[in-house]
XYZ file of C-alpha atoms in Angstrom:
754
model
C 73.240 86.343 92.018
C 75.621 88.249 89.828
C 77.625 91.401 90.323
C 77.372 94.301 87.874
C 80.688 95.957 87.253
C 80.612 99.551 85.933
C 83.837 100.696 84.218
C 84.462 104.170 82.908
C 85.421 103.298 79.387
C 84.983 100.307 77.032
C 88.694 99.467 76.869
C 88.939 99.150 80.604
C 85.720 97.112 80.693
C 87.161 94.643 78.175
C 90.262 94.190 80.341
C 88.234 93.582 83.529
C 85.874 91.223 81.617
C 88.811 89.145 80.344
C 90.305 88.879 83.850
C 86.919 87.901 85.267
C 86.366 85.423 82.440
C 83.338 87.159 81.029
C 82.956 86.278 77.368
C 79.257 86.537 76.408
C 78.587 89.720 74.433
C 75.291 91.396 75.154
C 73.769 94.827 74.680
C 76.385 97.237 76.078
C 77.902 94.674 78.386
C 79.982 91.459 78.621
C 78.608 88.655 80.786
C 80.156 85.800 82.660
C 79.225 83.249 85.300
C 79.516 85.580 88.272
C 79.964 89.045 86.757
C 78.385 91.372 84.170
C 80.807 94.049 83.025
C 79.325 97.247 81.499
C 80.777 100.737 80.910
C 80.296 104.402 80.501
C 81.836 106.549 77.826
C 83.184 108.972 80.396
C 80.108 110.706 81.695
C 76.751 109.244 80.610
C 74.785 111.568 82.921
C 75.250 115.193 83.780
C 73.523 117.953 85.649
C 70.596 119.170 83.575
C 70.747 122.397 81.518
C 68.726 125.349 82.628
C 66.103 124.648 79.889
C 65.164 121.380 81.648
C 63.785 123.328 84.626
C 61.660 125.880 82.744
C 61.078 126.724 79.063
C 61.677 130.382 79.841
C 65.403 129.608 80.337
C 65.690 128.898 76.625
C 65.947 132.657 76.281
C 68.886 134.297 77.941
C 67.413 137.168 79.937
C 68.794 138.990 82.926
C 65.451 139.029 84.749
C 65.577 135.190 84.935
C 68.791 135.258 87.000
C 69.944 133.814 89.247
C 68.778 130.299 88.364
C 68.759 128.168 91.600
C 67.644 124.568 90.990
C 66.744 122.742 94.187
C 67.083 119.902 93.830
C 69.271 119.576 90.751
C 67.973 117.355 88.005
C 70.051 114.838 86.108
C 69.849 114.297 82.387
C 71.267 111.667 80.040
C 73.825 112.979 77.599
C 72.280 112.813 74.151
C 75.292 111.349 72.295
C 75.692 108.527 74.805
C 72.065 107.770 75.582
C 72.146 104.309 74.000
C 74.920 103.163 76.362
C 73.145 104.670 79.380
C 70.023 102.621 78.604
C 72.177 99.477 78.268
C 73.715 100.120 81.701
C 70.218 100.757 83.213
C 68.849 97.566 81.722
C 71.689 95.504 83.210
C 71.311 97.295 86.575
C 67.681 96.342 86.913
C 68.116 92.664 86.088
C 66.636 90.429 88.776
C 69.763 88.350 88.924
C 72.007 91.283 89.725
C 72.547 91.486 93.478
C 75.235 94.146 93.805
C 77.043 96.867 91.954
C 80.831 97.236 91.754
C 82.034 100.703 90.840
C 85.138 100.271 88.691
C 85.448 103.817 87.355
C 88.689 105.794 87.703
C 89.858 105.960 91.310
C 89.324 109.602 92.233
C 86.745 112.296 92.897
C 85.658 112.714 89.340
C 85.611 108.973 88.711
C 83.277 108.519 91.675
C 80.952 111.172 90.220
C 80.789 109.414 86.845
C 79.434 106.202 88.323
C 77.253 107.700 91.061
C 75.359 109.973 88.650
C 74.583 107.033 86.384
C 73.328 105.055 89.383
C 71.289 107.954 90.735
C 69.616 108.613 87.375
C 68.916 104.884 86.919
C 67.373 104.641 90.383
C 69.689 102.059 91.823
C 68.870 100.570 95.242
C 71.364 97.730 95.262
C 74.423 97.583 97.554
C 77.673 99.066 96.300
C 81.277 97.965 96.327
C 84.310 99.834 95.025
C 87.243 98.697 92.937
C 90.189 101.091 93.624
C 93.205 100.474 91.345
C 95.749 102.687 89.673
C 96.637 100.565 86.604
C 94.643 98.223 84.409
C 97.069 95.331 84.083
C 95.697 91.857 84.734
C 97.571 91.594 87.963
C 96.225 94.975 89.296
C 92.688 94.000 88.380
C 92.901 90.578 90.080
C 94.341 92.133 93.241
C 91.792 94.894 93.231
C 88.867 92.458 93.021
C 90.415 90.457 95.841
C 90.282 93.586 98.025
C 86.991 95.303 97.126
C 85.925 98.161 99.380
C 82.448 98.868 100.732
C 80.787 101.601 98.644
C 79.718 103.450 101.817
C 83.365 104.322 102.476
C 83.257 106.636 99.423
C 79.974 108.453 100.134
C 81.760 111.528 101.420
C 83.978 111.549 98.368
C 80.853 111.503 96.178
C 79.292 114.335 98.245
C 82.430 116.471 97.596
C 82.403 115.673 93.873
C 78.660 116.526 93.568
C 79.225 119.799 95.526
C 81.968 120.780 93.126
C 79.765 120.036 90.097
C 76.698 121.908 91.425
C 78.745 124.854 92.628
C 80.405 125.228 89.235
C 76.953 124.990 87.611
C 75.508 127.780 89.846
C 78.458 130.144 89.538
C 79.609 129.405 86.006
C 76.266 129.275 84.166
C 74.657 132.116 86.061
C 77.666 134.413 85.719
C 78.129 133.542 82.044
C 74.487 134.250 81.205
C 74.572 137.477 83.292
C 77.664 138.829 81.416
C 76.345 137.787 78.065
C 72.956 139.433 78.630
C 74.407 142.559 80.248
C 76.918 143.302 77.448
C 75.303 141.528 74.429
C 78.441 139.520 73.654
C 79.536 135.935 74.059
C 81.271 136.212 77.383
C 81.871 133.101 79.490
C 83.548 132.946 82.879
C 84.175 130.443 85.654
C 86.097 129.592 88.758
C 89.064 128.189 86.919
C 89.192 129.730 83.439
C 88.870 133.393 84.620
C 91.759 133.312 87.165
C 93.821 131.572 84.447
C 93.131 134.564 82.131
C 94.025 136.930 85.025
C 97.359 135.149 85.516
C 98.246 135.715 81.857
C 97.079 139.296 82.090
C 99.397 139.943 85.017
C 102.330 138.515 83.124
C 101.577 140.645 80.067
C 101.394 143.725 82.279
C 104.755 142.861 83.835
C 106.233 142.618 80.365
C 104.642 145.868 79.244
C 105.867 147.794 82.306
C 109.335 146.324 82.166
C 112.121 148.781 81.348
C 115.393 146.974 80.427
C 118.508 148.124 82.185
C 121.974 147.694 80.838
C 124.545 145.884 82.976
C 128.269 145.363 82.506
C 130.955 142.970 83.531
C 134.659 142.070 82.851
C 136.187 138.891 81.593
C 139.900 137.986 81.611
C 141.857 135.414 79.732
C 145.321 134.273 80.681
C 147.745 131.335 80.847
C 148.202 129.213 83.901
C 150.086 126.022 84.612
C 151.640 124.367 81.606
C 150.498 127.045 79.128
C 146.875 126.224 79.699
C 144.342 128.961 78.927
C 141.929 129.910 81.621
C 138.916 132.225 81.449
C 138.013 134.363 84.480
C 135.010 136.450 85.350
C 135.068 139.544 87.576
C 133.078 139.503 90.843
C 132.130 142.445 92.975
C 133.647 141.827 96.443
C 130.808 143.597 98.266
C 127.674 142.410 96.476
C 128.916 139.078 95.072
C 127.352 140.025 91.701
C 129.152 139.071 88.447
C 127.920 142.325 86.865
C 127.162 145.960 87.676
C 124.739 148.538 86.461
C 127.412 151.239 86.969
C 129.176 151.582 83.674
C 131.666 154.165 84.977
C 132.718 151.807 87.723
C 133.294 148.994 85.293
C 135.218 151.236 82.942
C 137.452 152.371 85.811
C 138.188 148.857 86.900
C 138.962 147.768 83.305
C 141.226 150.753 82.693
C 143.036 150.099 86.032
C 143.622 146.461 85.217
C 144.942 147.148 81.728
C 147.356 149.761 82.960
C 148.641 147.686 85.852
C 150.034 144.913 83.647
C 149.902 142.769 86.778
C 149.686 138.958 86.805
C 146.891 137.192 88.603
C 147.555 135.200 91.759
C 145.482 132.180 92.742
C 144.069 132.899 96.119
C 142.003 129.795 96.635
C 141.264 126.516 94.961
C 138.132 124.937 96.305
C 137.226 121.372 95.454
C 133.798 120.156 96.586
C 132.404 116.695 96.051
C 128.723 116.791 95.118
C 126.009 114.384 94.227
C 122.676 115.024 92.523
C 119.726 112.574 92.699
C 117.597 111.973 89.606
C 114.584 114.294 89.167
C 111.345 113.020 90.583
C 108.966 110.751 88.633
C 106.349 112.316 86.384
C 102.915 113.386 87.381
C 100.592 114.409 84.531
C 101.372 118.073 84.638
C 105.097 117.625 84.657
C 104.893 115.204 81.758
C 102.714 117.653 79.831
C 105.294 120.437 80.524
C 108.177 118.232 79.346
C 106.348 117.090 76.190
C 105.568 120.700 75.362
C 109.188 121.767 75.856
C 110.669 118.978 73.803
C 108.074 118.207 71.144
C 105.717 121.211 71.276
C 102.764 118.919 72.116
C 99.841 120.772 73.610
C 98.680 119.647 77.050
C 95.630 118.037 75.473
C 97.754 116.129 72.891
C 99.982 114.738 75.639
C 96.982 113.666 77.695
C 95.434 111.875 74.707
C 98.712 110.066 73.950
C 99.329 108.909 77.441
C 95.721 107.853 77.807
C 96.206 105.489 74.814
C 99.364 104.110 76.399
C 97.337 103.462 79.578
C 94.092 102.117 78.109
C 95.090 100.467 74.797
C 98.721 99.476 75.233
C 98.486 99.087 79.052
C 102.147 99.874 79.427
C 101.796 102.877 81.711
C 99.923 103.389 84.924
C 96.980 105.731 85.509
C 97.882 109.091 83.934
C 95.672 111.619 85.660
C 97.776 111.735 88.805
C 99.094 114.711 90.777
C 101.758 112.753 92.643
C 105.417 112.353 91.699
C 106.069 109.617 94.257
C 105.348 105.897 94.643
C 103.632 104.266 97.572
C 105.508 101.625 99.502
C 103.249 98.801 98.266
C 104.567 99.406 94.679
C 108.171 98.729 95.637
C 107.890 94.868 95.467
C 106.637 95.220 91.891
C 109.588 97.293 90.575
C 111.552 94.281 89.268
C 108.527 93.063 87.283
C 108.166 96.497 85.737
C 111.868 96.643 84.895
C 111.549 93.234 83.188
C 108.486 94.459 81.257
C 109.980 97.691 79.932
C 113.578 96.383 79.620
C 113.505 95.837 75.913
C 114.981 97.492 72.845
C 116.953 100.679 73.804
C 116.138 100.057 77.513
C 117.506 96.524 77.733
C 120.990 97.312 78.990
C 119.831 100.172 81.193
C 117.231 98.031 82.931
C 119.637 95.130 83.192
C 122.103 97.193 85.263
C 119.609 97.676 88.125
C 117.560 94.509 87.769
C 119.422 92.613 90.505
C 119.586 95.387 93.107
C 117.379 95.486 96.160
C 114.824 98.325 96.256
C 113.841 99.829 99.595
C 110.636 101.552 100.681
C 112.953 104.188 102.158
C 114.069 105.315 98.674
C 113.754 109.011 97.922
C 110.995 108.423 95.377
C 108.777 106.438 97.793
C 106.562 108.427 100.059
C 103.090 107.195 101.162
C 102.250 110.617 102.580
C 102.570 112.244 99.132
C 100.402 109.737 97.295
C 96.693 110.410 97.546
C 94.510 108.659 94.948
C 97.257 107.638 92.469
C 101.024 107.290 92.472
C 103.376 108.768 89.873
C 103.288 107.614 86.230
C 105.521 104.589 85.711
C 105.639 101.514 83.439
C 103.251 98.652 84.274
C 104.112 94.962 84.457
C 102.775 94.520 80.940
C 105.508 93.618 78.432
C 105.845 96.327 75.838
C 105.870 96.049 72.033
C 107.526 99.233 70.834
C 106.817 98.473 67.147
C 103.121 98.674 67.837
C 103.346 102.331 68.909
C 103.126 105.510 66.850
C 106.055 107.969 66.902
C 104.127 110.168 69.342
C 103.445 107.271 71.672
C 107.080 106.210 71.485
C 108.226 109.696 72.516
C 105.925 109.887 75.554
C 106.686 106.321 76.570
C 110.374 107.109 76.281
C 110.080 110.075 78.572
C 108.356 107.981 81.263
C 110.588 104.895 81.004
C 113.840 106.901 81.168
C 112.566 108.890 84.166
C 111.526 105.614 85.869
C 114.974 104.076 85.215
C 116.712 107.219 86.316
C 115.273 107.174 89.869
C 116.481 103.623 90.283
C 120.083 104.558 89.402
C 122.560 105.996 91.885
C 123.141 109.789 92.109
C 125.246 111.624 89.580
C 128.555 112.438 91.349
C 130.995 115.115 90.456
C 133.683 117.357 91.883
C 133.045 121.048 91.597
C 136.149 123.169 91.327
C 136.115 126.929 92.071
C 139.244 129.001 91.607
C 139.567 132.520 93.012
C 142.233 134.796 91.433
C 143.330 138.188 92.593
C 144.306 140.581 89.912
C 145.581 143.925 91.159
C 143.081 143.897 94.034
C 140.097 142.707 91.991
C 138.453 139.369 92.463
C 138.035 137.020 89.514
C 136.496 133.488 89.443
C 136.695 130.387 87.270
C 134.707 127.197 87.643
C 134.898 123.681 86.407
C 133.353 120.274 86.970
C 134.881 116.815 87.007
C 132.499 113.858 86.689
C 133.248 111.037 89.148
C 130.257 108.823 88.469
C 127.568 109.334 85.779
C 124.937 107.648 87.904
C 121.377 108.327 86.616
C 122.707 110.624 83.828
C 123.836 107.428 82.010
C 120.122 106.713 81.358
C 120.046 109.705 79.046
C 123.330 109.253 77.155
C 121.736 107.588 74.107
C 118.776 109.917 74.100
C 118.005 113.479 73.020
C 116.526 113.998 76.464
C 118.826 115.540 79.050
C 116.882 114.506 82.122
C 116.619 118.117 83.245
C 113.894 118.830 85.780
C 113.219 122.423 84.861
C 111.303 124.642 87.260
C 109.676 126.888 84.688
C 111.974 129.881 85.444
C 111.978 131.955 82.391
C 114.719 134.482 82.568
C 116.020 137.303 84.675
C 113.353 138.956 86.781
C 113.431 142.730 86.678
C 116.744 144.102 87.808
C 118.058 140.915 89.346
C 121.398 140.190 87.595
C 122.962 138.075 90.352
C 121.465 135.054 88.623
C 124.227 135.164 86.031
C 127.296 133.055 86.624
C 130.370 131.934 84.804
C 130.368 128.819 82.712
C 132.177 125.679 83.739
C 135.348 124.871 81.812
C 138.222 122.451 81.716
C 140.539 123.855 84.406
C 144.349 123.317 84.618
C 145.714 121.845 87.780
C 146.502 124.822 89.965
C 147.448 125.359 93.591
C 147.185 128.399 95.826
C 149.804 131.023 94.950
C 150.083 129.989 91.266
C 150.392 132.811 88.790
C 148.043 133.547 85.871
C 150.022 135.437 83.205
C 149.572 137.143 79.841
C 146.214 138.537 80.897
C 143.813 140.267 78.509
C 140.637 141.972 79.526
C 137.229 142.635 77.833
C 134.156 144.449 78.987
C 130.891 142.582 78.605
C 127.441 144.144 78.201
C 123.880 142.880 78.542
C 120.415 143.969 79.379
C 117.959 142.724 82.018
C 115.163 140.718 80.488
C 111.444 140.848 81.266
C 109.540 137.642 82.225
C 108.775 135.531 79.157
C 105.304 135.224 77.735
C 103.577 132.037 78.811
C 103.680 128.946 76.615
C 101.642 125.852 77.369
C 104.373 124.397 79.602
C 104.765 127.443 81.792
C 101.052 128.159 81.870
C 100.481 124.659 83.197
C 103.064 125.396 85.886
C 101.287 128.640 86.842
C 97.921 126.875 87.035
C 99.413 124.101 89.125
C 101.018 126.545 91.545
C 99.130 129.917 91.371
C 100.168 131.034 94.842
C 102.473 133.721 93.408
C 99.396 135.327 91.773
C 97.297 135.427 94.963
C 96.552 138.939 96.199
C 95.937 137.825 99.771
C 98.688 136.428 101.936
C 96.529 133.786 103.532
C 98.866 130.910 104.408
C 96.062 128.403 104.784
C 94.711 129.128 101.312
C 98.211 129.053 99.807
C 98.790 125.667 101.469
C 95.471 124.332 100.197
C 96.212 125.411 96.701
C 99.538 123.644 96.902
C 98.053 120.470 98.230
C 95.011 120.314 95.912
C 96.921 121.075 92.743
C 96.020 124.731 92.100
C 93.624 125.820 89.398
C 91.761 122.939 87.882
C 93.043 119.409 88.239
C 95.565 117.356 86.375
C 92.649 115.936 84.392
C 90.963 119.240 83.460
C 93.783 121.789 82.865
C 94.358 120.690 79.254
C 90.636 121.122 78.506
C 90.532 124.508 80.243
C 93.358 125.790 78.004
C 91.621 124.422 74.897
C 88.363 126.006 75.997
C 90.051 129.417 76.307
C 91.420 129.066 72.776
C 88.110 127.856 71.463
C 86.274 130.825 73.047
C 88.753 133.197 71.367
C 90.089 134.441 74.675
C 93.593 133.273 73.957
C 95.654 133.207 70.789
C 99.097 131.812 69.877
C 102.024 133.547 68.262
C 104.589 130.801 67.635
C 104.599 128.899 70.918
C 103.728 131.992 72.996
C 100.267 132.555 74.443
C 98.557 135.997 74.368
C 95.288 137.367 75.563
C 92.898 138.637 72.963
C 91.006 141.922 73.183
C 87.953 140.028 74.175
C 89.754 138.502 77.143
C 91.088 141.831 78.402
C 87.634 143.377 78.288
C 86.143 140.328 79.992
C 88.593 140.651 82.891
C 87.485 144.274 83.339
C 83.784 143.285 83.365
C 83.862 140.090 85.454
C 83.391 140.384 89.308
C 86.756 140.592 91.088
C 86.190 137.342 93.050
C 86.119 135.279 89.875
C 89.536 136.611 88.839
C 91.269 135.301 91.950
C 92.783 131.933 92.651
C 91.577 132.404 96.225
C 88.050 131.358 95.227
C 89.332 127.904 94.223
C 91.434 127.673 97.405
C 88.374 128.461 99.534
C 86.279 125.892 97.730
C 88.894 123.180 97.843
C 89.451 123.680 101.555
C 85.704 123.052 102.120
C 85.485 120.177 99.618
C 88.446 118.484 101.398
C 86.543 118.757 104.635
C 83.411 117.303 102.943
C 85.399 114.339 101.546
C 86.830 113.762 104.978
C 83.398 113.769 106.668
C 84.110 116.947 108.592
C 81.647 119.220 106.810
C 78.079 118.688 105.616
C 77.251 119.044 101.966
C 74.144 121.138 102.764
C 76.205 123.807 104.499
C 78.526 124.230 101.599
C 75.706 124.453 99.041
C 73.817 127.074 101.137
C 76.928 129.310 101.076
C 77.290 128.765 97.285
C 73.700 129.756 96.594
C 74.092 132.960 98.647
C 77.405 133.742 96.922
C 75.806 133.217 93.461
C 73.003 135.704 94.229
C 75.534 138.315 95.254
C 77.597 137.694 92.085
C 74.682 138.181 89.737
C 73.654 141.391 91.518
C 77.164 142.766 91.112
C 77.074 142.030 87.366
C 73.646 143.544 86.991
C 74.777 146.768 88.615
C 78.054 147.011 86.654
C 78.639 150.100 84.522
C 81.280 148.743 82.137
C 80.997 148.437 78.340
C 82.083 145.827 75.740
C 83.244 146.883 72.272
C 83.923 144.584 69.324
C 87.253 145.963 68.019
C 87.624 143.198 65.456
C 84.628 143.902 63.195
C 85.105 143.406 59.472
C 83.184 144.827 56.556
C 82.130 141.330 55.461
C 78.509 140.549 56.355
C 77.166 137.286 57.690
C 75.469 135.271 54.912
C 72.837 134.111 57.392
C 71.754 137.132 59.370
C 73.466 140.043 57.529
C 75.373 141.374 60.536
C 79.078 142.251 60.222
C 81.438 139.441 60.939
C 84.202 139.401 63.553
C 87.816 138.452 62.649
C 89.036 136.099 65.382
C 92.100 133.928 65.937
C 91.734 130.339 67.159
C 94.628 128.216 68.399
C 95.765 127.325 64.929
C 93.445 129.268 62.643
C 91.826 132.551 61.688
C 88.028 132.698 61.333
C 85.173 134.982 60.585
C 82.506 134.671 63.246
C 79.108 136.260 63.457
C 78.804 138.807 66.214
C 75.286 137.567 66.966
C 75.671 134.720 69.409
C 72.313 133.219 68.430
C 73.295 133.051 64.722
C 76.484 131.086 65.301
C 77.843 131.363 61.745
C 81.648 130.635 61.423
C 83.966 130.539 58.443
C 87.572 129.428 58.431
C 89.797 131.691 56.328
C 93.195 130.230 57.196
C 94.578 127.332 59.210
C 98.047 126.357 60.285
C 98.678 123.028 58.588
C 101.267 120.285 59.213
C 102.645 120.829 55.710
C 106.191 122.105 55.737
C 107.601 124.830 53.521
C 110.122 123.365 51.072
C 112.339 126.426 51.520
C 112.411 127.251 55.254
C 110.738 123.979 56.553
C 108.281 125.867 58.777
C 104.624 124.984 58.959
C 102.568 126.711 56.283
C 99.086 128.211 56.484
C 96.307 126.844 54.272
C 94.107 129.653 53.071
C 91.064 130.008 50.826
C 88.359 127.466 49.961
C 87.446 124.911 47.302
C 89.772 124.836 44.248
C 91.375 128.155 45.359
C 93.093 126.691 48.440
C 96.659 127.795 48.742
C 99.578 127.200 51.125
C 101.350 130.361 52.335
C 104.558 130.470 54.416
C 105.808 133.461 56.418
C 108.982 133.404 54.382
C 106.947 134.405 51.346
C 106.634 130.977 49.675
C 103.221 130.205 48.141
C 101.860 127.007 46.616
C 98.396 125.853 45.481
C 96.989 122.845 47.282
C 96.767 120.982 43.964
C 100.443 121.712 43.249
C 101.379 120.602 46.784
C 99.593 117.291 46.225
C 101.382 116.689 42.962
C 104.730 117.634 44.465
C 104.269 115.200 47.358
C 103.375 112.389 44.942
C 106.548 112.974 43.007
C 108.872 113.437 46.009
C 107.687 110.393 47.967
C 110.896 110.247 49.965
C 110.308 110.517 53.662
C 106.554 110.853 53.292
C 104.328 107.818 52.856
C 101.114 107.820 50.862
C 99.313 107.009 54.111
C 100.678 110.247 55.636
C 99.487 112.342 52.725
C 96.076 110.607 52.732
C 95.557 111.170 56.430
C 96.576 114.811 56.099
C 94.099 115.460 53.251
C 91.377 113.608 55.018
C 91.945 115.672 58.150
C 91.814 118.917 56.079
C 88.560 117.798 54.446
C 87.005 117.000 57.787
C 88.079 120.269 59.324
C 86.600 122.145 56.384
C 83.179 120.713 57.269
C 83.562 121.394 60.953
C 85.703 124.442 61.042
C 86.128 125.150 64.673
C 87.334 122.877 67.481
C 85.043 119.959 66.572
C 87.569 117.281 67.587
C 87.966 118.890 70.986
C 84.240 119.384 71.332
C 83.404 115.730 70.547
C 86.194 114.369 72.774
C 85.304 116.664 75.640
C 81.610 115.630 75.534
C 82.636 112.012 76.176
C 85.283 112.636 78.850
C 84.826 112.254 82.571
C 86.043 115.799 83.147
C 82.934 117.687 81.936
C 82.934 120.836 83.954
C 79.919 123.108 84.268
C 82.342 125.849 85.334
C 83.383 126.128 81.705
C 80.018 125.825 79.965
C 79.096 128.583 77.618
């Protein structure tokens, strides 16, 4: 008898088949002596749409709500039906004695395989392959230690509960809002609290009133004619500034009149060491890529997925851990040897011969659940086979991996306190003793910073401001600082910054600050389960919000649209809170751990959904289209709406059943020859024209001719790919690439279904 192996994607299936020596190609599978390897394309099966239960649900009517399927039906996704039938045929072969689930190791990966098996009517015993990378070595070891499928039944129950609960709440609430207010309004457990977080930040910015603050700097000579810069510090508060202008003026005037020299009161030298920042999980890598290269979360996920699946040089990307498990430690030298090429050769060579301990700061079994942090695999890398985008992401991961293996950065911090006529002034400096892990970043544009997402002064807090480090002269206590000059400094407190994709990912990952309740258990659960969404779904949630015209971009900053603000006023309060996700995740964790029955959870969800629909039905709000244009829809004659997508402006029919859309402008990758910023492509047909915010304009035909003549720095292939992309986008004007990719991914979420 043979074993049928079900992988999540074709690329992973091919790797498994090669290791298992399966070579015979058959319909949707690869067969060998002992194994048959087949695959999904992400999800092949999903929870059925409402229309599958009753034809009346084809019309969206309030009287049909709530819809409560029991039991839920499964349906084959239309675009991937052929592969589903291939998997089913292999499953029911008489010579297949068992099934090995080899989908991604995690809750959603378990759901992918189990739904296929449930729809296909499988009755054969199950085993589970649980690996975090798809290198040959990892696959061999995984098959040598297969788990019994029964061990993962509770995990499947939790995954199915999440999917069914999101279906009940998301689809019912979306239909109720749309019917009640006659507008395309979608909501869900994840996307609506995300909008609420952005709304709260925008309100903080709107309500913020800047306050001026003041300080004093002094410059003088100390030691052997060395110049030293000093900053005034309030003796009582410890602040480097004050809101009291008269106070600062008085101190400044007093100091100038005194003509006194400064006296060094204290010279404090402190030896310090700083360990490298932690390894990357997916969210931190997405944040870093957005800060450095302006990649969207979705773009970063797609790039790293290629590095994992196609190049096989990085481990499983959809992880929420920044630590390694102890069993990975013995493999570190192999990974160093594999990635230690090109610009990393010397860096890897310096740590190749050291002994790595399971007690290292980056090793923690307790902080690794399904997958460890993203690190290089044992697969030798060929950098010249990567695109520039792949090189950038790979570079981020490899340097962070090398950094944690290096010793700490060591330096001596020097703080000098100077008394000038009774006022306290400070100066600071830093002397590097050992570069440690910072040496990893010396030949890179990356600094190795592990930013925390803090985006400026918060309200009236000005104690954050400090003096800058400088080269300090060698001074001892009692030394004089002469020839002093003084200057008053001024500034204003800053509001919180608007969200960009990096900081929004941070807020979604850790939404505790936006919880209205002070429930510690909920806050702890949100922290442990990764906040709103998962590392695998956040990028798609953000793209969905742009695609639904609930968010728009201005530069790199994210703003709510009028539609989103109105939606937040109309949606039930519960759906705006992160607490709902916290409550669900607490229960799902108990289900996965075998401590709560699936039936109990679903009974609560059905009751909750009924109450939610009743609340929407009785609502007395109103929805107004404030973006109506005078242009009429060519299909139904109704006035079109002017909306902004993530990188485009469109005219969209207000009638949701009509669905007409027309792109009027799109941010392109073409750069302005004057200011070098990205230009917009406007118009249609032969009238297409590039327009830059600096005022530069150029017809598409002229642009094409200019590119042909210039040539330098731009290959014909680049131009061809650009024009091909524009042509494709013209045919499918809104979010088609996202839509197609999302349909095939294993993160399909009923919570976010229109």
